PDB file of C-alpha atoms in Angstrom:
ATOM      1  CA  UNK Y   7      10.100 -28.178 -17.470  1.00 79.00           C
ATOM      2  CA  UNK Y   8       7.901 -25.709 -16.006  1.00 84.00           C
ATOM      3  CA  UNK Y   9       8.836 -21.816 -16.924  1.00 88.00           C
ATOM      4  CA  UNK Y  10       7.565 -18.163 -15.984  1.00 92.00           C
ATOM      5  CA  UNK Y  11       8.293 -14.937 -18.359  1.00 93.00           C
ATOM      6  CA  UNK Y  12       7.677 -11.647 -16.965  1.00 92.00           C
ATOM      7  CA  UNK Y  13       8.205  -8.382 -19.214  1.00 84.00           C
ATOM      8  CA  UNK Y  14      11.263  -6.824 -18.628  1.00 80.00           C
ATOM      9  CA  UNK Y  15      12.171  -4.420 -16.526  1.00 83.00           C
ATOM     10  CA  UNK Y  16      12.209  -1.644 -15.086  1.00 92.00           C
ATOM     11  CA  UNK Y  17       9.136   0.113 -15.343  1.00 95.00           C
ATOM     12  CA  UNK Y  18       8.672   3.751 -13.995  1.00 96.00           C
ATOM     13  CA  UNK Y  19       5.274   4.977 -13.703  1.00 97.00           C
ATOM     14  CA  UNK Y  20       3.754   8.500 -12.121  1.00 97.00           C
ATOM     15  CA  UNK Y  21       1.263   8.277  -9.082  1.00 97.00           C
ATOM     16  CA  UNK Y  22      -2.240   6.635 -10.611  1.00 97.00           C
ATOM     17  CA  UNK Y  23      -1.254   5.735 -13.323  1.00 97.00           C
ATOM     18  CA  UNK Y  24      -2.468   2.015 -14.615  1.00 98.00           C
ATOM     19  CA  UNK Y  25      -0.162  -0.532 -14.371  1.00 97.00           C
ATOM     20  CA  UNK Y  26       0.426  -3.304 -16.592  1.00 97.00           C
ATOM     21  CA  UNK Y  27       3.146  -6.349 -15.916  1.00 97.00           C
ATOM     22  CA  UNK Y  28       2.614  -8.888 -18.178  1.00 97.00           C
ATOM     23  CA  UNK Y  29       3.863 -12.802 -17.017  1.00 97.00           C
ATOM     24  CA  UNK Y  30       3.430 -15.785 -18.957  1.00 97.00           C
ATOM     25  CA  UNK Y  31       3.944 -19.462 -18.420  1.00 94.00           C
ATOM     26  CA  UNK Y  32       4.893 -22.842 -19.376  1.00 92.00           C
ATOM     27  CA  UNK Y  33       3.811 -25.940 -16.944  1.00 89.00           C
ATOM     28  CA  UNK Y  34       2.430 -29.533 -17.630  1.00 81.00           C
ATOM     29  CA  UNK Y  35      -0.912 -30.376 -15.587  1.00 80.00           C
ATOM     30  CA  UNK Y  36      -3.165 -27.802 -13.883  1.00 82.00           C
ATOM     31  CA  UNK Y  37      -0.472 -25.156 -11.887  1.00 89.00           C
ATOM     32  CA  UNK Y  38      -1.437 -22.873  -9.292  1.00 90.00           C
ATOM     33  CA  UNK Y  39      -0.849 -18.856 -10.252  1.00 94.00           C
ATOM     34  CA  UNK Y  40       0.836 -16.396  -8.118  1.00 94.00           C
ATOM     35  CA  UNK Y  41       2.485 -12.837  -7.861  1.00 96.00           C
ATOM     36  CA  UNK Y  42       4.857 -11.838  -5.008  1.00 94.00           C
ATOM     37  CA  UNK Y  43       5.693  -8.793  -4.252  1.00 94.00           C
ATOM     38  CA  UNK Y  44       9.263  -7.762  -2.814  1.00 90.00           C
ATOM     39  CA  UNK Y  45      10.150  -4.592  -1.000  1.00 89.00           C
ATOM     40  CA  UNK Y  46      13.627  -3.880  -0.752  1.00 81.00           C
ATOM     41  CA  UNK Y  47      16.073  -5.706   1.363  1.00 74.00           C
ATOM     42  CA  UNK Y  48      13.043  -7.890   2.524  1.00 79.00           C
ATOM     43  CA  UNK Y  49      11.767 -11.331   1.740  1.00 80.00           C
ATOM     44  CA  UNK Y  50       8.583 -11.964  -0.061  1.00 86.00           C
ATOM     45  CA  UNK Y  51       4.824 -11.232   0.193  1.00 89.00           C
ATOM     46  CA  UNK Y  52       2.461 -12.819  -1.475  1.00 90.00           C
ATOM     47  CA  UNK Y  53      -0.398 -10.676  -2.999  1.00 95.00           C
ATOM     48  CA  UNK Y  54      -2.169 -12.934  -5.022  1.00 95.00           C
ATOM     49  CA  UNK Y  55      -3.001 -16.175  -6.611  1.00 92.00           C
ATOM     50  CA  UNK Y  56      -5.645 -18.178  -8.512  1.00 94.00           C
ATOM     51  CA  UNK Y  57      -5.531 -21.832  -8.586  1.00 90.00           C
ATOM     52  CA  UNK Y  58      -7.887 -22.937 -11.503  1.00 91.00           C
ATOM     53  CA  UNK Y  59      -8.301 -20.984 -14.752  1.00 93.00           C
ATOM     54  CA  UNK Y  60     -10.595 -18.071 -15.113  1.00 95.00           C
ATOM     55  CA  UNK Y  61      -9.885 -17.361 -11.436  1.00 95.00           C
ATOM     56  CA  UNK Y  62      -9.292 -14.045 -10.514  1.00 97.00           C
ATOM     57  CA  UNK Y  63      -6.725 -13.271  -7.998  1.00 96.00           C
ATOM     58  CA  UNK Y  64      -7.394  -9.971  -6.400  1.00 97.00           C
ATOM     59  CA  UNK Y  65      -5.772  -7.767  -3.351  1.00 96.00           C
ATOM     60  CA  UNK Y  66      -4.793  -3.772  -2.301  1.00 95.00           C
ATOM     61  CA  UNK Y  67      -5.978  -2.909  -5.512  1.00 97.00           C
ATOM     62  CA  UNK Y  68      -4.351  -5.402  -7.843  1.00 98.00           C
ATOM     63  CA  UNK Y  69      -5.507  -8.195 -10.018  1.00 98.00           C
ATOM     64  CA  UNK Y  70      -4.723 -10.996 -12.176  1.00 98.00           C
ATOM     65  CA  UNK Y  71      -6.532 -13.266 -14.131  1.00 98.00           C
ATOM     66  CA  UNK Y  72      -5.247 -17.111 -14.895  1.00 97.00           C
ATOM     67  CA  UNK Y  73      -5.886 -17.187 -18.775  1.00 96.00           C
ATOM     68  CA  UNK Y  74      -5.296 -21.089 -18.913  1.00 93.00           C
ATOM     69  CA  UNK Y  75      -5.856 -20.461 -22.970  1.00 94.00           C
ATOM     70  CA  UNK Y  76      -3.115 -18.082 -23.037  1.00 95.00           C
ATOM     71  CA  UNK Y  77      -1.512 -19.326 -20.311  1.00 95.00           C
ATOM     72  CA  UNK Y  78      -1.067 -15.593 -18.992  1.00 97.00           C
ATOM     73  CA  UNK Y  79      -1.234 -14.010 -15.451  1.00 98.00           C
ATOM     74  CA  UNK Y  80      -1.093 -10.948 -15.964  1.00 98.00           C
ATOM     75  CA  UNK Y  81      -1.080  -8.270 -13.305  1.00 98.00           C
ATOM     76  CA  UNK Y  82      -3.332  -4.990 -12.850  1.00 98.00           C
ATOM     77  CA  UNK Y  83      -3.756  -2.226 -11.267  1.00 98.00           C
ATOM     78  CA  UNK Y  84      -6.055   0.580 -12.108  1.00 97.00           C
ATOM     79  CA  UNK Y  85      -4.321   3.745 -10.150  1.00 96.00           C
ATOM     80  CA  UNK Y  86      -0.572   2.879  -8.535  1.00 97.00           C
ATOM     81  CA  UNK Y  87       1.017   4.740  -5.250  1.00 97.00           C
ATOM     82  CA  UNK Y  88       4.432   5.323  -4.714  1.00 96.00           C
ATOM     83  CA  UNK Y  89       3.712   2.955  -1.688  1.00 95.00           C
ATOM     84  CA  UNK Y  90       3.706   0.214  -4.622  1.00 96.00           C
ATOM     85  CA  UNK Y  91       7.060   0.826  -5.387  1.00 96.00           C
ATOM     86  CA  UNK Y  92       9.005  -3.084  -5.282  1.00 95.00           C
ATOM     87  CA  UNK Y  93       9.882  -5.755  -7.179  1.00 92.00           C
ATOM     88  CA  UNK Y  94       7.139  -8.413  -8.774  1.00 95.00           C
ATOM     89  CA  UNK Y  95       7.507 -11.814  -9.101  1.00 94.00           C
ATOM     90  CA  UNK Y  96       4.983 -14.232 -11.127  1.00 95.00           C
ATOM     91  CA  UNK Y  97       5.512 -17.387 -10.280  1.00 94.00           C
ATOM     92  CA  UNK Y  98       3.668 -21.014 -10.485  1.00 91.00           C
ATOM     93  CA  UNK Y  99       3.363 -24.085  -8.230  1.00 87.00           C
ATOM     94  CA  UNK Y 100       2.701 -27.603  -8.660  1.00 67.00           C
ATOM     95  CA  UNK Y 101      -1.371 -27.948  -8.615  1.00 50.00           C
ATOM     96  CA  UNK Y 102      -2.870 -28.550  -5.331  1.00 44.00           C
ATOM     97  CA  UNK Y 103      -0.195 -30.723  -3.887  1.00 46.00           C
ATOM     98  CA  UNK Y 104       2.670 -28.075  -3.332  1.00 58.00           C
ATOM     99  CA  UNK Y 105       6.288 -28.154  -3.892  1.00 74.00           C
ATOM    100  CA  UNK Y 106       9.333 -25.628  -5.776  1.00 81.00           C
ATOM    101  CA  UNK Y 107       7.588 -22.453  -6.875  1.00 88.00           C
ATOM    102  CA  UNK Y 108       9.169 -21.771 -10.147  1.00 89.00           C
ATOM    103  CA  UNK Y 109      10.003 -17.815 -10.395  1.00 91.00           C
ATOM    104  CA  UNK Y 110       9.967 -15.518 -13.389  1.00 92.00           C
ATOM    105  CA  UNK Y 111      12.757 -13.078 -13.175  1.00 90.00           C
ATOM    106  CA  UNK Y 112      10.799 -10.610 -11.740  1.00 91.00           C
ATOM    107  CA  UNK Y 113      10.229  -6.948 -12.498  1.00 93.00           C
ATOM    108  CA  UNK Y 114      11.326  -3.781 -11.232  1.00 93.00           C
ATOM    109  CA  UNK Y 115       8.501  -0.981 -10.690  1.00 96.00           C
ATOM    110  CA  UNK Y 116       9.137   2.369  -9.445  1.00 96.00           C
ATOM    111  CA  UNK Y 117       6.410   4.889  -9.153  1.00 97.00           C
ATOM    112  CA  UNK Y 118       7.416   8.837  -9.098  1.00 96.00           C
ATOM    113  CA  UNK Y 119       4.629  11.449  -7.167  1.00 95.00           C
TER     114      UNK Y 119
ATOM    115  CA  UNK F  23      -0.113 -16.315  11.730  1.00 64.00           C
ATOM    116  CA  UNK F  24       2.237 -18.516   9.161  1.00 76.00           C
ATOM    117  CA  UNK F  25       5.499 -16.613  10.049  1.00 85.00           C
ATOM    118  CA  UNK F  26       8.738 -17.876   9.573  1.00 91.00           C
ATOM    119  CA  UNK F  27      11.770 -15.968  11.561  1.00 93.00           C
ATOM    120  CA  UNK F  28      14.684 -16.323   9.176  1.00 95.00           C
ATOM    121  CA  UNK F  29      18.405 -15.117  10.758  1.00 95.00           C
ATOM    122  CA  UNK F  30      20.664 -13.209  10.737  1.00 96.00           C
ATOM    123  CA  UNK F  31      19.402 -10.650   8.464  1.00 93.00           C
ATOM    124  CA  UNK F  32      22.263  -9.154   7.569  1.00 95.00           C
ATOM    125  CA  UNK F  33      26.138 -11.435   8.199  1.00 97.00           C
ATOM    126  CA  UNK F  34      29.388 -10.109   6.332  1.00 97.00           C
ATOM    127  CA  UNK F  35      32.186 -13.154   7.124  1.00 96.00           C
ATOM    128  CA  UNK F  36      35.615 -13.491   5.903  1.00 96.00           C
ATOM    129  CA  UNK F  37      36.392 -15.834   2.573  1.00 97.00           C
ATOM    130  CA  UNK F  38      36.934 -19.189   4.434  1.00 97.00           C
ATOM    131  CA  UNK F  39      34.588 -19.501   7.210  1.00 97.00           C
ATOM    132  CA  UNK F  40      31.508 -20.861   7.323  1.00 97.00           C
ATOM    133  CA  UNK F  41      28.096 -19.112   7.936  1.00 97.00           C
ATOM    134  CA  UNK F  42      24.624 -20.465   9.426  1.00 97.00           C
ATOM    135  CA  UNK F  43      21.689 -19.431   8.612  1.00 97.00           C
ATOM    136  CA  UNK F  44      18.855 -20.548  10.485  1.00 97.00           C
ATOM    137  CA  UNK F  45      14.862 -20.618   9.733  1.00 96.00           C
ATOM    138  CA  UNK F  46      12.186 -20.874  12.195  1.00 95.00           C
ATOM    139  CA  UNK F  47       8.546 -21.727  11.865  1.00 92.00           C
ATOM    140  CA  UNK F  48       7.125 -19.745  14.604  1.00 91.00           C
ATOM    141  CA  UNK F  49       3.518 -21.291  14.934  1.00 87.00           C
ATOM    142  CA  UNK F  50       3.245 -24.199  12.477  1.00 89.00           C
ATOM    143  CA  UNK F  51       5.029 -27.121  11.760  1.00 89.00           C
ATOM    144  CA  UNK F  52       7.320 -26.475   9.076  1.00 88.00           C
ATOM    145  CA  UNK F  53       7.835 -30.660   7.131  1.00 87.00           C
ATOM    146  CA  UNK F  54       8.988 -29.057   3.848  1.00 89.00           C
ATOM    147  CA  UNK F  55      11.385 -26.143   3.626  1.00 92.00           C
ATOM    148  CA  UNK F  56      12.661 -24.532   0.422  1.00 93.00           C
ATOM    149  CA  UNK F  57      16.413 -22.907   0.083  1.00 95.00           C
ATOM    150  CA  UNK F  58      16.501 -20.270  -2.641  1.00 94.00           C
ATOM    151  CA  UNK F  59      19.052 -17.723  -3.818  1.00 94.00           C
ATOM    152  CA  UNK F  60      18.684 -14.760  -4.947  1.00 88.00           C
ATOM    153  CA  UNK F  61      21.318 -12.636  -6.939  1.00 80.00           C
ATOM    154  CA  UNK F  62      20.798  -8.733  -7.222  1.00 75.00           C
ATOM    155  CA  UNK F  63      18.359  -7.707  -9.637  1.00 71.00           C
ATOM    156  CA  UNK F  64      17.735 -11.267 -10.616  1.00 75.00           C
ATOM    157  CA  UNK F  65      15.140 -13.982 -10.005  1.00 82.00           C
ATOM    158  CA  UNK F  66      15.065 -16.451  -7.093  1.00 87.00           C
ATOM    159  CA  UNK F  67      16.486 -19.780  -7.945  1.00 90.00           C
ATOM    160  CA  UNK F  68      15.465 -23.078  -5.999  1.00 92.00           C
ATOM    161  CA  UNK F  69      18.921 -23.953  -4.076  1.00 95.00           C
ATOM    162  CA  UNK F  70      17.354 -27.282  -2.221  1.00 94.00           C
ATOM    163  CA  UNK F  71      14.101 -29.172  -0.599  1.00 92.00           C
ATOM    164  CA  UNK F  72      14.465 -29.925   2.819  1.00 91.00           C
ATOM    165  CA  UNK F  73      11.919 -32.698   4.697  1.00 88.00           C
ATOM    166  CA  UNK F  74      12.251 -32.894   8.234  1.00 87.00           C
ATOM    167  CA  UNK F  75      14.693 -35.751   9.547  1.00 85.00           C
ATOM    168  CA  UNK F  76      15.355 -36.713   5.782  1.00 86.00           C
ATOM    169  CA  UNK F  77      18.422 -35.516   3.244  1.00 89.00           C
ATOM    170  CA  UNK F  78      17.834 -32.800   1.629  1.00 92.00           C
ATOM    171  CA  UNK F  79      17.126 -32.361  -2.390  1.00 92.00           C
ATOM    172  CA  UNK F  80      19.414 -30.429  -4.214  1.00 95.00           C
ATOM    173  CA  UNK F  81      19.034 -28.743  -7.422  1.00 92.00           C
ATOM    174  CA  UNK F  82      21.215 -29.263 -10.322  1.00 92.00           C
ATOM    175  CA  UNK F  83      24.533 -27.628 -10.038  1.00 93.00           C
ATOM    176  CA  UNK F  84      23.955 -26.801  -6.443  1.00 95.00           C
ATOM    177  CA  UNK F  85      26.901 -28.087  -4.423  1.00 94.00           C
ATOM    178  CA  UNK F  86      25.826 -30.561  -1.416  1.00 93.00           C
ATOM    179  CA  UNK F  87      29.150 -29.899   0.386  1.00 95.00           C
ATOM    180  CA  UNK F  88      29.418 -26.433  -0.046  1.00 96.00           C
ATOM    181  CA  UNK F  89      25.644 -25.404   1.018  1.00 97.00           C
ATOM    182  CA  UNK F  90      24.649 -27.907   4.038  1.00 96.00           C
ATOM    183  CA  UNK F  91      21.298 -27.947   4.771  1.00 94.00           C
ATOM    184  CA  UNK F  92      19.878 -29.691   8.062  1.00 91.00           C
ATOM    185  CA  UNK F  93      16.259 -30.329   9.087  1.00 91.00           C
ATOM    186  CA  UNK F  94      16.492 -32.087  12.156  1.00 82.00           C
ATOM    187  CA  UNK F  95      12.939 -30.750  13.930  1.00 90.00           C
ATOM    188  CA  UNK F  96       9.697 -29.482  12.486  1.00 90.00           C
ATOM    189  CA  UNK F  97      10.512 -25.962  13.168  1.00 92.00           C
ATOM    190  CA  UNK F  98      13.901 -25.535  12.327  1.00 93.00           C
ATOM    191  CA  UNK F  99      16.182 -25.819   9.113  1.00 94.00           C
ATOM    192  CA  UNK F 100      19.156 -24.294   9.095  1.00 95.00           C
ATOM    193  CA  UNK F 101      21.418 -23.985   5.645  1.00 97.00           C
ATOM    194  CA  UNK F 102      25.252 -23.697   6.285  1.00 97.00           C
ATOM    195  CA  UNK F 103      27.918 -22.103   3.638  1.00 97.00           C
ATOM    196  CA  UNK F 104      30.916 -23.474   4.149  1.00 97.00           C
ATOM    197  CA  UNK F 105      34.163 -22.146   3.343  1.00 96.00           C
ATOM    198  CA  UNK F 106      32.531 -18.963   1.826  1.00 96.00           C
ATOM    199  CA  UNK F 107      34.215 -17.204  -0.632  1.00 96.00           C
ATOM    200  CA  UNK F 108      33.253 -13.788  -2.499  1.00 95.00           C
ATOM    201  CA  UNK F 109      30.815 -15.760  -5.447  1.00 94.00           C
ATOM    202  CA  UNK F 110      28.624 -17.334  -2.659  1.00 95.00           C
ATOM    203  CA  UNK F 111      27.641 -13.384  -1.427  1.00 95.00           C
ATOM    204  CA  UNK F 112      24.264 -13.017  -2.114  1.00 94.00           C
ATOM    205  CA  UNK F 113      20.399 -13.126  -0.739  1.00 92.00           C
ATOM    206  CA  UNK F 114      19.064 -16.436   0.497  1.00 95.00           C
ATOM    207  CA  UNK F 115      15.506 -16.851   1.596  1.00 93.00           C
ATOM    208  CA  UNK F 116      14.053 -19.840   2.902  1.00 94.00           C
ATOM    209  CA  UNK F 117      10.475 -20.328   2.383  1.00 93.00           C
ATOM    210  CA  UNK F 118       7.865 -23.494   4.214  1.00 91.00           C
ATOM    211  CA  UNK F 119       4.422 -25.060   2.985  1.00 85.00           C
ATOM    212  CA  UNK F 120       1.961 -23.916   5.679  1.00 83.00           C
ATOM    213  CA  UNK F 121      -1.261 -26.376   5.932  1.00 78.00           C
ATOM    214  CA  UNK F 122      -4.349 -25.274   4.249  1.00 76.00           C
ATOM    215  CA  UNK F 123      -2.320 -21.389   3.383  1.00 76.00           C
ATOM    216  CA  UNK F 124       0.074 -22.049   0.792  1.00 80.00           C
ATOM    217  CA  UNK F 125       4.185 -20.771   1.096  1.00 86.00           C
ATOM    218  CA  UNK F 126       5.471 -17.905   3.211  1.00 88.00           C
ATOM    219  CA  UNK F 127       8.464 -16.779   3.509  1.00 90.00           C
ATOM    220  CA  UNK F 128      11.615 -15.757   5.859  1.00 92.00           C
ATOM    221  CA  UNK F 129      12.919 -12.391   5.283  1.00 89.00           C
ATOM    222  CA  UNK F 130      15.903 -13.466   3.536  1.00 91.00           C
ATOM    223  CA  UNK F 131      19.264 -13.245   4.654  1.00 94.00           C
ATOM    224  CA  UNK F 132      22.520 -10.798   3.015  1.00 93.00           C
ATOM    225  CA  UNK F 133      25.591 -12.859   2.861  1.00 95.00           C
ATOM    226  CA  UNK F 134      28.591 -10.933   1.996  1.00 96.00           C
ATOM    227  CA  UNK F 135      31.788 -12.563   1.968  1.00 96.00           C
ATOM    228  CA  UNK F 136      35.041 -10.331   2.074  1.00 96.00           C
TER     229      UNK F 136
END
C-alpha cells in the first residue's frame, strides 16, 4: 500500500537558518504531493503541493519539489522564523480523483531567536 | 472560502458516556468526509470515509460500534464515541474534498476521557 517517511524528529534550528525536512514515498500510479503544516492545538494547513513530477510546490517561503525518480518531496526553506515553529506533515493522495491522504509521521520543528 | 467548523474544540467526559463531535461545511457541499485520529506526537491515522446518506468506510481495526459516524446532509457529519473510556482520549480531525481545491480541514477536536 501507499506509504510516506519523513526524517525524524525533532529538529531545532536558530532564526534563518535553512531548513531541510526530508519525506519520501511509496504509492502505485501517479499520486498527488503535499506538506501540511500544524500549529499547536490546531488542525491542519496546507502549504503546498505538486501534482505531477518535476512540479514545484511553493508558498511563505517554502518549497518542495516532486522527484517522481526518487520519489522524494522534500521540503525547503532558505531562512526560517520562529513564526515557523509547528509540526510538518508530508503526505500523498490518490492522483486527480481524491480520496484518504496517507500521512507520514510528521516532524517536529522548533526555531530559537 | 473552503472552511469547515469542526466542534467542540476542546470536551473532557467521564469513562462511559458518549461524545459527539460534529463537522460543518460552511460554504460548500461537503459528499466525502474523512475521520482521522491523531495521538500526541504521532501521525494522523485515517479512522473512516463518510459519503453523504451512505454507511460509512471504516479502516481496519477501527471499531464501527464504538466510533459512529453519520452523514445524513451535505454539510454535516458528525462522529460519535460511545462509551468512552481513557484509550479513546485523543485528537480527531475531520477533513472534506472541496470541488476544484483539494482537502481542508476542521480544527480538530481534544477528547479526554477521565
Amino acid at each position: 500500500g501507499d506509504s510516506v517517511t519523513q526524517m525524524e524528529g525533532p529538529v531545532t534550528l536558530s532564526e534563518e537558518a535553512f531548513l531541510t525536512i526530508n519525506c519520501t514515498y511509496t504509492a502505485t500510479g501517479y499520486p498527488s504531493l503535499f506538506w501540511y503544516v500544524q500549529y499547536p492545538g490546531e488542525g491542519l494547513q496546507l502549504l503546498l503541493k505538486a501534482t505531477k513530477a518535476d512540479d514545484k510546490g511553493s508558498n511563505k517561503g517554502f518549497e518542495a519539489t516532486y522527484r517522481k525518480e526518487t520519489t522524494s518531496f522534500h521540503l525547503e526553506k532558505g531562512s526560517v522564523q520562529v513564526s515557523d515553529s509547528a509540526v510538518y506533515f508530508c503526505a500523498l493522495g490518490g492522483g486527480t480523483s481524491y480520496g484518504k491522504l496517507t500521512f507520514g509521521q510528521g516532524t517536529i520543528l522548533t526555531v530559537h531567536p | 472560502g473552503a472552511v469547515v467548523s469542526q466542534h467542540p474544540s476542546r470536551v473532557i467526559c467521564k469513562s462511559g458516556t458518549s461524545v459527539k463531535i460534529e463537522c460543518r461545511s460552511l460554504d460548500f457541499q461537503a459528499t466525502t468526509m474523512f475521520w482521522y485520529r491523531q495521538f500526541p506526537k504521532q501521525s494522523l491515522m485515517l479512522m473512516a470515509t463518510s459519503n453523504e446518506g451512505s454507511k460509512a468506510t471504516y479502516e481496519q481495526g477501527v471499531e464501527k460500534d464504538k466510533f459512529l459516524i453519520n452523514h445524513a446532509s451535505l454539510t454535516l457529519s458528525t462522529l460519535t464515541v460511545t462509551s468512552a473510556h481513557p484509550e479513546d482520549s485523543s485528537f480527531y480531525i475531520c477533513s472534506a474534498i472541496v470541488p476544484n481545491y483539494g482537502y481542508t480541514f476542521g480544527s480538530g477536536t481534544r477528547l479526554t476521557v477521565v
